[in-house]
Coordinates of C-alpha atoms in Angstrom, one line a residue:
M588 CA -18.1 132.7 294.7
N589 CA -15.1 133.1 293.1
A590 CA -13.1 130.2 291.2
T591 CA -10.7 130.1 293.7
S592 CA -13.0 129.0 296.6
Q593 CA -14.4 126.3 294.5
A594 CA -13.4 122.7 294.7
P595 CA -11.1 121.5 291.5
Q596 CA -13.6 120.7 288.6
Y597 CA -12.4 117.7 286.1
Y598 CA -13.3 117.2 282.3
L599 CA -12.6 114.4 279.9
A600 CA -12.7 114.3 276.3
R601 CA -12.7 111.2 274.2
D602 CA -14.4 110.0 271.0
G603 CA -15.2 113.9 270.8
H604 CA -17.3 114.0 273.6
T605 CA -16.8 116.1 276.8
H606 CA -17.5 114.2 280.0
G607 CA -17.4 117.0 283.0
P608 CA -17.7 118.6 285.3
M609 CA -16.6 116.0 287.7
T610 CA -15.5 116.1 291.2
A611 CA -11.7 115.0 292.5
R612 CA -13.5 112.0 294.1
E613 CA -14.9 110.9 290.6
F614 CA -12.0 111.7 288.9
D615 CA -9.8 109.6 291.2
L616 CA -11.9 106.8 290.8
L617 CA -12.0 106.7 287.3
V618 CA -7.9 106.5 287.5
A619 CA -7.9 104.4 290.4
Q620 CA -10.4 101.6 288.5
R621 CA -8.1 102.3 285.1
H622 CA -10.9 103.5 283.5
L623 CA -8.8 106.7 282.0
R624 CA -7.0 105.9 279.0
P625 CA -3.9 107.2 278.3
A626 CA -5.3 109.0 274.6
D627 CA -8.2 110.5 276.5
L628 CA -7.6 114.3 276.6
V629 CA -7.8 115.8 280.4
W630 CA -8.4 119.2 281.9
W631 CA -8.8 120.3 285.3
T632 CA -8.8 123.5 287.0
G633 CA -5.3 124.9 287.2
L634 CA -4.0 122.7 284.0
A635 CA -3.1 125.4 281.2
D636 CA -5.0 123.3 278.5
W637 CA -6.4 119.9 277.1
T638 CA -3.5 117.5 277.7
P639 CA -3.2 114.0 277.1
A640 CA -3.8 111.7 280.1
G641 CA -0.4 109.7 279.2
A642 CA 1.6 112.6 279.1
I643 CA 1.0 114.0 282.5
A644 CA 3.8 112.0 284.9
G645 CA 2.1 110.3 287.8
L646 CA -1.6 110.7 286.4
L647 CA -2.3 106.9 285.4
P648 CA -1.3 103.9 287.5
P649 CA 0.6 102.0 288.8
L650 CA 0.0 105.0 291.0
P651 CA -3.4 104.0 293.1
R652 CA -4.5 107.8 292.6
A653 CA -4.4 110.6 290.9
P654 CA -2.8 113.8 292.5
T655 CA -5.0 116.5 293.4
P656 CA -3.4 119.5 291.3
H657 CA -3.0 123.1 292.5
L658 CA -6.0 124.9 292.3
V659 CA -5.8 128.5 290.2
A660 CA -8.7 130.3 289.3
N661 CA -9.3 130.0 285.4
P662 CA -12.0 128.7 283.2
P663 CA -12.0 125.4 281.2
P664 CA -10.9 125.6 277.6
T665 CA -13.8 126.6 275.5
A666 CA -14.4 123.8 272.9
I667 CA -11.9 120.8 271.7
A668 CA -12.0 119.0 268.5
A669 CA -13.0 115.4 268.3
T670 CA -9.7 113.4 268.8
P671 CA -8.1 110.8 266.6
Q672 CA -7.8 108.2 269.1
T673 CA -8.4 104.6 269.7
S674 CA -11.5 103.6 271.8
A675 CA -12.1 100.3 273.4
A676 CA -14.7 99.4 270.5
T677 CA -11.9 99.3 267.9
T678 CA -8.5 98.4 268.7
P679 CA -6.2 98.8 265.6
S680 CA -4.1 95.7 266.5
R681 CA -7.0 93.1 265.7
A682 CA -8.5 91.7 262.7
P683 CA -10.8 94.3 261.2
T684 CA -14.2 93.9 262.0
R685 CA -17.7 94.2 259.1
F686 CA -20.7 96.4 260.8
W687 CA -22.8 95.4 257.6
A688 CA -22.5 91.3 259.1
S689 CA -23.5 92.4 263.0
L690 CA -26.4 94.4 261.5
L691 CA -27.4 91.3 259.4
A692 CA -27.2 89.0 262.4
A693 CA -29.5 91.4 264.4
T694 CA -32.1 91.7 261.7
L695 CA -32.0 87.8 261.7
V696 CA -32.2 86.8 265.1
G697 CA -34.8 90.3 265.9
L698 CA -37.5 89.4 263.6
P699 CA -38.5 85.8 264.9
I700 CA -38.5 87.4 268.6
G701 CA -41.0 90.0 267.3
S702 CA -43.4 86.8 267.1
M703 CA -44.1 87.4 270.8
Y704 CA -46.6 90.1 269.7
A705 CA -48.4 87.5 267.7
F706 CA -49.6 86.2 270.4
S707 CA -53.2 87.3 269.7
V708 CA -53.7 84.9 267.1
F709 CA -53.1 81.9 269.2
L710 CA -56.0 83.0 271.6
K711 CA -59.0 81.2 270.3
P712 CA -57.3 78.2 269.1
L713 CA -55.5 77.9 272.7
E714 CA -58.5 78.6 274.3
T715 CA -60.2 75.6 272.8
L716 CA -57.1 73.3 272.8
L717 CA -56.4 73.6 276.8
A718 CA -59.7 74.7 278.0
V719 CA -58.3 78.0 279.4
S720 CA -60.0 82.0 279.9
R721 CA -58.7 84.5 277.7
S722 CA -57.7 86.3 281.1
E723 CA -55.3 83.1 281.8
L724 CA -53.6 83.5 278.2
S725 CA -53.4 87.2 279.0
I726 CA -51.0 86.3 282.0
V727 CA -49.2 84.5 279.6
F728 CA -48.4 87.3 277.6
G729 CA -47.4 89.5 280.2
L730 CA -45.4 86.8 281.7
S731 CA -43.5 87.0 278.8
A732 CA -42.9 90.6 278.5
V733 CA -41.6 90.8 282.3
C734 CA -39.3 87.4 281.5
Y735 CA -38.1 89.1 278.1
T736 CA -37.1 92.4 280.4
I737 CA -35.3 90.0 282.8
G738 CA -33.0 88.0 280.3
A739 CA -31.8 91.6 278.7
I740 CA -31.2 93.1 282.3
I741 CA -29.1 90.1 283.2
T742 CA -27.2 89.3 279.8
P743 CA -24.8 92.1 279.9
S744 CA -23.1 90.5 283.2
L745 CA -22.0 88.1 280.7
F746 CA -20.1 90.1 278.4
G747 CA -16.5 89.4 278.4
R748 CA -16.8 86.0 280.0
L749 CA -18.8 84.5 277.0
G750 CA -18.5 85.2 273.8
P751 CA -21.2 86.8 271.5
G752 CA -21.7 83.5 269.7
L753 CA -22.2 81.6 272.7
L754 CA -24.4 83.6 274.2
V755 CA -26.7 83.7 271.4
V756 CA -26.5 80.0 270.8
A757 CA -27.4 79.8 274.3
A758 CA -30.1 81.8 274.1
S759 CA -31.6 80.8 271.1
L760 CA -32.2 77.1 272.3
I761 CA -33.9 78.5 275.7
S762 CA -36.1 79.9 273.4
A763 CA -36.7 77.1 271.0
A764 CA -37.6 75.0 273.7
G765 CA -39.9 77.3 275.3
M766 CA -41.5 77.4 271.9
V767 CA -41.4 73.2 271.9
L768 CA -42.4 73.1 275.5
A769 CA -45.8 75.2 274.4
A770 CA -46.3 73.2 271.4
R771 CA -46.5 70.4 273.8
A772 CA -48.5 72.6 276.6
T773 CA -51.5 70.5 277.9
G774 CA -52.4 73.1 280.4
V775 CA -51.7 76.8 281.3
L776 CA -49.0 76.6 283.4
E777 CA -46.9 74.1 280.7
L778 CA -47.7 77.1 278.5
A779 CA -46.5 80.0 280.6
L780 CA -43.1 78.1 281.3
G781 CA -42.7 77.7 277.6
Y782 CA -44.1 81.1 276.0
G783 CA -43.8 83.2 279.1
V784 CA -40.7 82.3 280.5
L785 CA -38.2 80.3 278.4
F786 CA -39.4 82.4 275.3
G787 CA -39.2 85.6 277.3
I788 CA -35.8 85.1 278.6
G789 CA -34.1 83.8 275.3
G790 CA -35.5 86.5 273.4
G791 CA -34.6 89.4 275.9
A792 CA -30.9 87.6 276.1
A793 CA -30.4 87.3 272.3
F794 CA -31.9 90.3 271.1
T795 CA -29.3 92.3 273.8
V796 CA -26.4 90.4 272.9
V797 CA -26.7 91.5 269.0
Q798 CA -27.6 95.1 270.0
Q799 CA -24.5 95.7 271.5
C800 CA -22.5 94.1 268.7
V801 CA -24.2 96.3 266.6
N802 CA -23.3 99.5 269.0
L803 CA -19.7 98.5 269.0
L804 CA -19.1 98.5 265.3
V805 CA -22.0 100.8 264.2
P806 CA -19.8 103.8 262.4
S807 CA -21.9 106.7 262.1
N808 CA -25.9 107.0 262.4
R809 CA -26.1 105.6 265.7
G810 CA -29.8 106.6 266.3
L811 CA -31.1 105.5 263.2
V812 CA -29.2 102.1 263.4
N813 CA -30.6 101.6 266.8
G814 CA -34.4 102.8 265.9
Y815 CA -34.4 100.2 263.1
L816 CA -33.3 97.3 265.6
L817 CA -36.1 98.1 267.6
A818 CA -38.1 98.6 264.4
L819 CA -37.7 94.9 263.8
F820 CA -40.0 93.5 266.8
P821 CA -43.5 95.3 265.2
I822 CA -42.3 94.3 261.6
G823 CA -41.3 90.6 262.9
A824 CA -45.2 91.0 264.3
M825 CA -46.7 92.0 261.2
I826 CA -45.3 89.0 259.1
A827 CA -45.4 86.4 262.1
V828 CA -49.1 87.4 262.3
Q829 CA -49.4 86.3 258.6
L830 CA -47.6 83.2 258.7
C831 CA -48.9 82.2 262.2
G832 CA -52.4 82.8 260.8
L833 CA -51.7 80.8 257.7
G834 CA -50.0 77.9 259.8
I835 CA -52.9 77.6 262.3
D836 CA -55.6 76.9 259.4
T837 CA -53.5 74.1 257.6
I838 CA -51.2 72.7 260.2
G839 CA -52.7 73.7 263.7
A840 CA -51.5 75.7 266.6
R841 CA -49.2 73.6 268.1
L842 CA -47.3 72.3 264.9
T843 CA -47.1 76.5 264.4
L844 CA -45.9 77.1 267.8
A845 CA -43.2 74.5 267.0
G846 CA -42.4 76.1 263.6
I847 CA -41.7 79.2 265.9
G848 CA -39.3 77.6 267.6
A849 CA -37.5 76.3 264.7
A850 CA -37.1 79.5 263.0
L851 CA -36.0 80.9 266.6
L852 CA -33.0 78.3 266.6
S853 CA -32.2 78.4 263.0
T854 CA -31.7 82.1 262.5
G855 CA -29.8 82.5 265.8
L856 CA -27.7 79.8 264.5
I857 CA -26.8 81.7 261.1
G858 CA -26.7 84.6 263.4
V859 CA -23.7 83.2 265.2
L860 CA -22.3 82.8 261.7
L861 CA -22.4 86.5 261.1
L862 CA -21.2 87.5 264.3
R863 CA -18.0 85.6 263.7
V864 CA -17.7 87.0 260.1
S865 CA -17.9 90.7 262.0
G866 CA -15.3 90.1 263.8
V867 CA -16.9 91.8 267.2
R868 CA -15.5 90.8 270.6
L869 CA -18.3 91.3 273.6
A870 CA -15.0 91.8 275.7
D871 CA -15.2 95.3 274.3
A872 CA -18.2 96.0 276.1
A873 CA -16.9 94.6 279.6
A874 CA -13.8 96.7 279.2
S875 CA -15.5 99.7 278.8
R876 CA -16.4 100.1 282.2
D877 CA -15.8 104.5 282.5
G878 CA -19.6 104.1 281.6
R879 CA -20.5 102.7 285.1
T880 CA -19.2 105.8 286.7
F881 CA -20.8 107.9 284.2
V882 CA -24.3 106.4 284.8
L883 CA -23.4 107.5 288.7
T884 CA -23.2 111.1 287.5
Q885 CA -26.1 110.9 285.0
K886 CA -28.6 109.6 287.0
A887 CA -30.7 112.4 286.3
S888 CA -30.7 111.8 282.6
F889 CA -31.2 108.0 283.1
F890 CA -34.9 108.9 285.1
K891 CA -35.9 111.6 282.7
L892 CA -35.5 109.2 279.4
F893 CA -36.7 106.3 281.3
S894 CA -40.0 108.5 282.4
V895 CA -40.4 109.8 279.0
F896 CA -40.4 106.3 277.4
F897 CA -42.6 104.8 280.1
F898 CA -45.1 107.3 279.7
A899 CA -44.8 107.1 276.0
A900 CA -45.2 103.4 275.8
A901 CA -48.2 103.0 278.2
A902 CA -50.6 105.2 275.9
G903 CA -48.9 103.4 272.9
L904 CA -49.3 100.1 273.7
T905 CA -52.8 100.7 274.7
M906 CA -53.3 101.8 271.1
L907 CA -51.5 98.9 269.7
S908 CA -52.7 96.0 272.0
Q909 CA -56.3 96.8 271.5
A910 CA -56.3 98.7 268.2
A911 CA -58.9 96.7 267.1
G912 CA -61.0 96.9 270.1
I913 CA -60.8 100.6 270.2
V914 CA -61.9 100.9 266.5
Q915 CA -64.8 98.8 266.7
A916 CA -66.1 100.5 270.1
Y917 CA -66.5 103.4 268.0
G918 CA -68.6 101.9 265.5
S919 CA -66.2 100.4 262.8
T920 CA -66.6 97.4 260.9
K921 CA -64.4 94.2 262.0
E922 CA -62.8 94.4 258.7
L923 CA -61.7 97.5 259.2
A924 CA -60.6 97.3 262.5
L925 CA -58.5 94.4 261.4
L926 CA -56.8 96.7 258.9
A927 CA -56.7 99.6 261.8
T928 CA -54.4 97.1 263.7
T929 CA -51.8 96.1 260.7
V930 CA -51.8 100.2 259.8
I931 CA -50.7 101.0 263.3
T932 CA -48.4 98.4 263.7
L933 CA -46.4 99.4 260.4
T934 CA -46.7 103.1 261.6
I935 CA -44.8 102.5 264.8
A936 CA -42.1 100.4 263.0
A937 CA -42.1 103.1 260.7
A938 CA -41.5 105.9 263.6
R939 CA -39.1 103.9 265.3
I940 CA -36.5 104.0 262.6
G941 CA -37.9 108.0 262.0
G942 CA -37.2 108.7 265.6
G943 CA -33.8 107.3 265.5
F944 CA -33.2 109.5 262.3
L945 CA -34.4 112.5 263.7
V946 CA -32.2 112.0 267.1
D947 CA -29.0 112.1 264.8
R948 CA -29.7 115.4 263.4
L949 CA -32.1 117.2 266.2
P950 CA -32.1 118.1 269.6
I951 CA -33.1 115.0 272.0
P952 CA -35.5 117.1 273.8
H953 CA -37.0 118.6 270.6
V954 CA -37.6 114.9 269.3
A955 CA -39.3 113.5 272.4
A956 CA -41.6 116.5 273.4
G957 CA -42.3 116.9 269.8
A958 CA -43.4 113.3 269.2
Q959 CA -45.5 113.4 272.4
T960 CA -47.1 116.6 271.3
L961 CA -48.4 115.0 268.2
A962 CA -49.6 112.1 270.5
F963 CA -51.6 114.5 273.0
A964 CA -53.1 116.0 269.9
G965 CA -54.4 112.9 268.6
A966 CA -56.0 112.1 272.4
V967 CA -57.7 115.5 272.4
L968 CA -59.2 115.2 268.7
L969 CA -60.7 111.8 269.3
T970 CA -62.2 113.0 272.9
L971 CA -63.6 116.1 271.1
Y972 CA -64.7 114.1 267.8
P973 CA -65.4 110.8 268.5
T974 CA -66.1 109.2 264.9
V975 CA -64.6 106.3 263.5
A976 CA -62.3 108.4 261.1
M977 CA -61.0 110.2 264.0
C978 CA -60.5 107.6 265.9
I979 CA -58.3 105.5 263.4
I980 CA -56.7 108.8 263.0
A981 CA -55.9 109.4 266.4
I982 CA -54.8 106.1 267.5
N983 CA -52.1 106.5 264.6
M984 CA -50.8 109.8 266.1
I985 CA -50.8 108.6 269.6
G986 CA -48.9 105.1 267.8
V987 CA -46.5 107.4 266.1
G988 CA -45.6 109.6 269.5
Y989 CA -44.7 106.0 270.9
G990 CA -43.1 104.9 267.6
L991 CA -41.2 108.2 267.7
V992 CA -39.8 108.0 271.5
S993 CA -39.0 104.5 271.1
G994 CA -36.6 105.6 268.5
V995 CA -35.6 108.3 270.6
M996 CA -34.8 105.9 273.6
A997 CA -32.6 104.3 271.2
G998 CA -30.4 106.9 270.1
A999 CA -30.5 108.7 273.2
V1000 CA -29.2 105.7 275.1
A1001 CA -26.2 106.0 272.4
A1002 CA -25.5 109.7 272.5
Y1003 CA -25.7 109.6 276.2
W1004 CA -23.6 106.6 276.9
E1005 CA -20.2 104.9 275.9
R1006 CA -20.5 102.1 273.2
G1007 CA -19.5 99.5 275.5
D1008 CA -22.3 100.5 277.7
Y1009 CA -25.2 100.2 275.4
G1010 CA -26.4 96.8 276.4
R1011 CA -26.3 97.7 280.2
I1012 CA -28.3 100.7 279.7
A1013 CA -30.7 100.0 277.0
S1014 CA -31.8 96.8 279.1
R1015 CA -32.5 99.0 282.0
M1016 CA -34.9 101.0 279.7
Y1017 CA -36.6 98.1 278.9
V1018 CA -38.1 97.8 282.5
A1019 CA -40.0 100.9 281.5
W1020 CA -41.5 99.3 279.0
C1021 CA -42.3 96.1 280.8
V1022 CA -44.2 98.3 283.3
A1023 CA -46.0 100.3 280.8
A1024 CA -47.2 96.8 279.3
L1025 CA -48.6 95.9 282.4
S1026 CA -50.4 99.4 283.6
L1027 CA -52.3 101.2 281.3
P1028 CA -53.6 98.4 278.8
V1029 CA -54.3 96.5 281.7
I1030 CA -56.7 99.8 282.9
A1031 CA -58.0 100.3 279.7
A1032 CA -59.2 96.9 279.0
R1033 CA -60.8 96.8 282.7
L1034 CA -62.2 100.6 282.0
Y1035 CA -63.9 98.9 278.9
D1036 CA -65.5 96.1 280.8
L1037 CA -67.1 98.6 283.2
S1038 CA -68.2 101.1 280.8
G1039 CA -68.4 99.4 277.1
G1040 CA -66.3 102.2 275.8
Y1041 CA -62.6 103.7 275.6
A1042 CA -63.4 107.3 276.3
T1043 CA -61.8 107.2 279.6
A1044 CA -58.8 105.2 278.5
I1045 CA -58.2 107.8 275.8
L1046 CA -57.9 110.5 278.4
L1047 CA -55.5 108.2 280.3
A1048 CA -53.4 107.9 277.3
G1049 CA -53.5 111.9 276.8
A1050 CA -52.4 112.3 280.6
C1051 CA -49.4 110.2 279.6
N1052 CA -48.5 111.7 276.6
L1053 CA -48.7 115.2 278.3
G1054 CA -46.6 113.9 281.4
A1055 CA -44.0 112.9 278.5
I1056 CA -43.9 116.2 276.9
V1057 CA -43.0 118.0 280.2
I1058 CA -40.3 115.1 281.1
G1059 CA -39.1 115.5 277.5
T1060 CA -38.3 118.7 277.3
Q1061 CA -35.8 118.6 280.3
L1062 CA -33.8 115.9 278.7
P1063 CA -30.1 116.7 277.9
R1064 CA -29.2 117.2 274.2
R1065 CA -26.1 115.1 274.2
R1066 CA -23.8 113.5 276.6
Q1067 CA -23.0 115.1 279.5
A1068 CA -21.1 114.0 282.7

């Protein structure tokens, strides 16, 4: 088909990234909704070269729609350099921002939220205190994962309406109140409301706010920084396991739960002060509406990344949540099994940072598919050589694959979408993690009850890794429209 018979194609360049091709309707939507900025470079079929939008008469409002340019057969200009311009995330007319303060705030807020994964240390004490079953307590943990995701998804709608400080204070108060309620619980319903609902929602909301703040200010290496942010959860879990175990032995489970609440509130308040020092404004995230339009043209990228993250998380969370049981099922001692649990948690934390680091330097599909190839190899090796030593090696290979893909997901969101849309898109990705946590780990536990082993669960984990490999190779290398 000749170019003269094709519909016009529109392109937009911002911050050194090119978006397109877009249809006339999509481009007009950007203009009509005031998403197009004067400093943006634009090109369409018939325009001689890349031109600042503000330099084209009649393109930007007050006219409600951009005029459709005359169609001429010519290809788009080949390449453009990164354009020096002012983005919505950095406006020179306001006070200087301090990235380090936002990163420190995120660290302080994120670490105690990771204690959500230390719930296993409370199982036996709570079974005795509340006279409840292990399955009832597992429902509480699953509820916390669901409510964390809900809190993360809801919070971006408040960006621009409420400041980051107020949002973090509110979220920290909700989380702390939940832990106090859990500490005073007399039954499983109170525990579920406190630990599952309030702690979950507050934790998801607080982390989404600080994650968005960091992404508005991060100057470079966005993949590495976002991989680090996700690594805060397993790091916080490792710290919490040790401190909570000591607390349960010395002051009891109830006071230990209350202590987590105090930590959530105090770190949240310190985080608010640091966010104030950083100078970040969530209004910048609300102003970056163009990302919503790009999401419409990037549905395939979103669902591919979502699927890769789901499959990798399903396999990895099975290894993480049941590491001790899996290693013991293959003949390990209890002490070695506990050590294996600590090692895989640390491995996943390091791999998340590594995944983000690699995304900054290598094509995203190569990193995603390579990570899951390593995990798949672990499942195959354990199936062929079911020994204790191979089990420890294999579950760590699967864990590394999951950790790397977590970092890839965090870095890919930064690569595919605008800074101001990070919290909105990443929170939707957490749905994959939530569904994964409630799928294969639960199936693996049921299979163990039926068979007394994890061989079938390992095969299912390998199948998930294989699915992630296939889809991972289809991911875009970088941002595209």
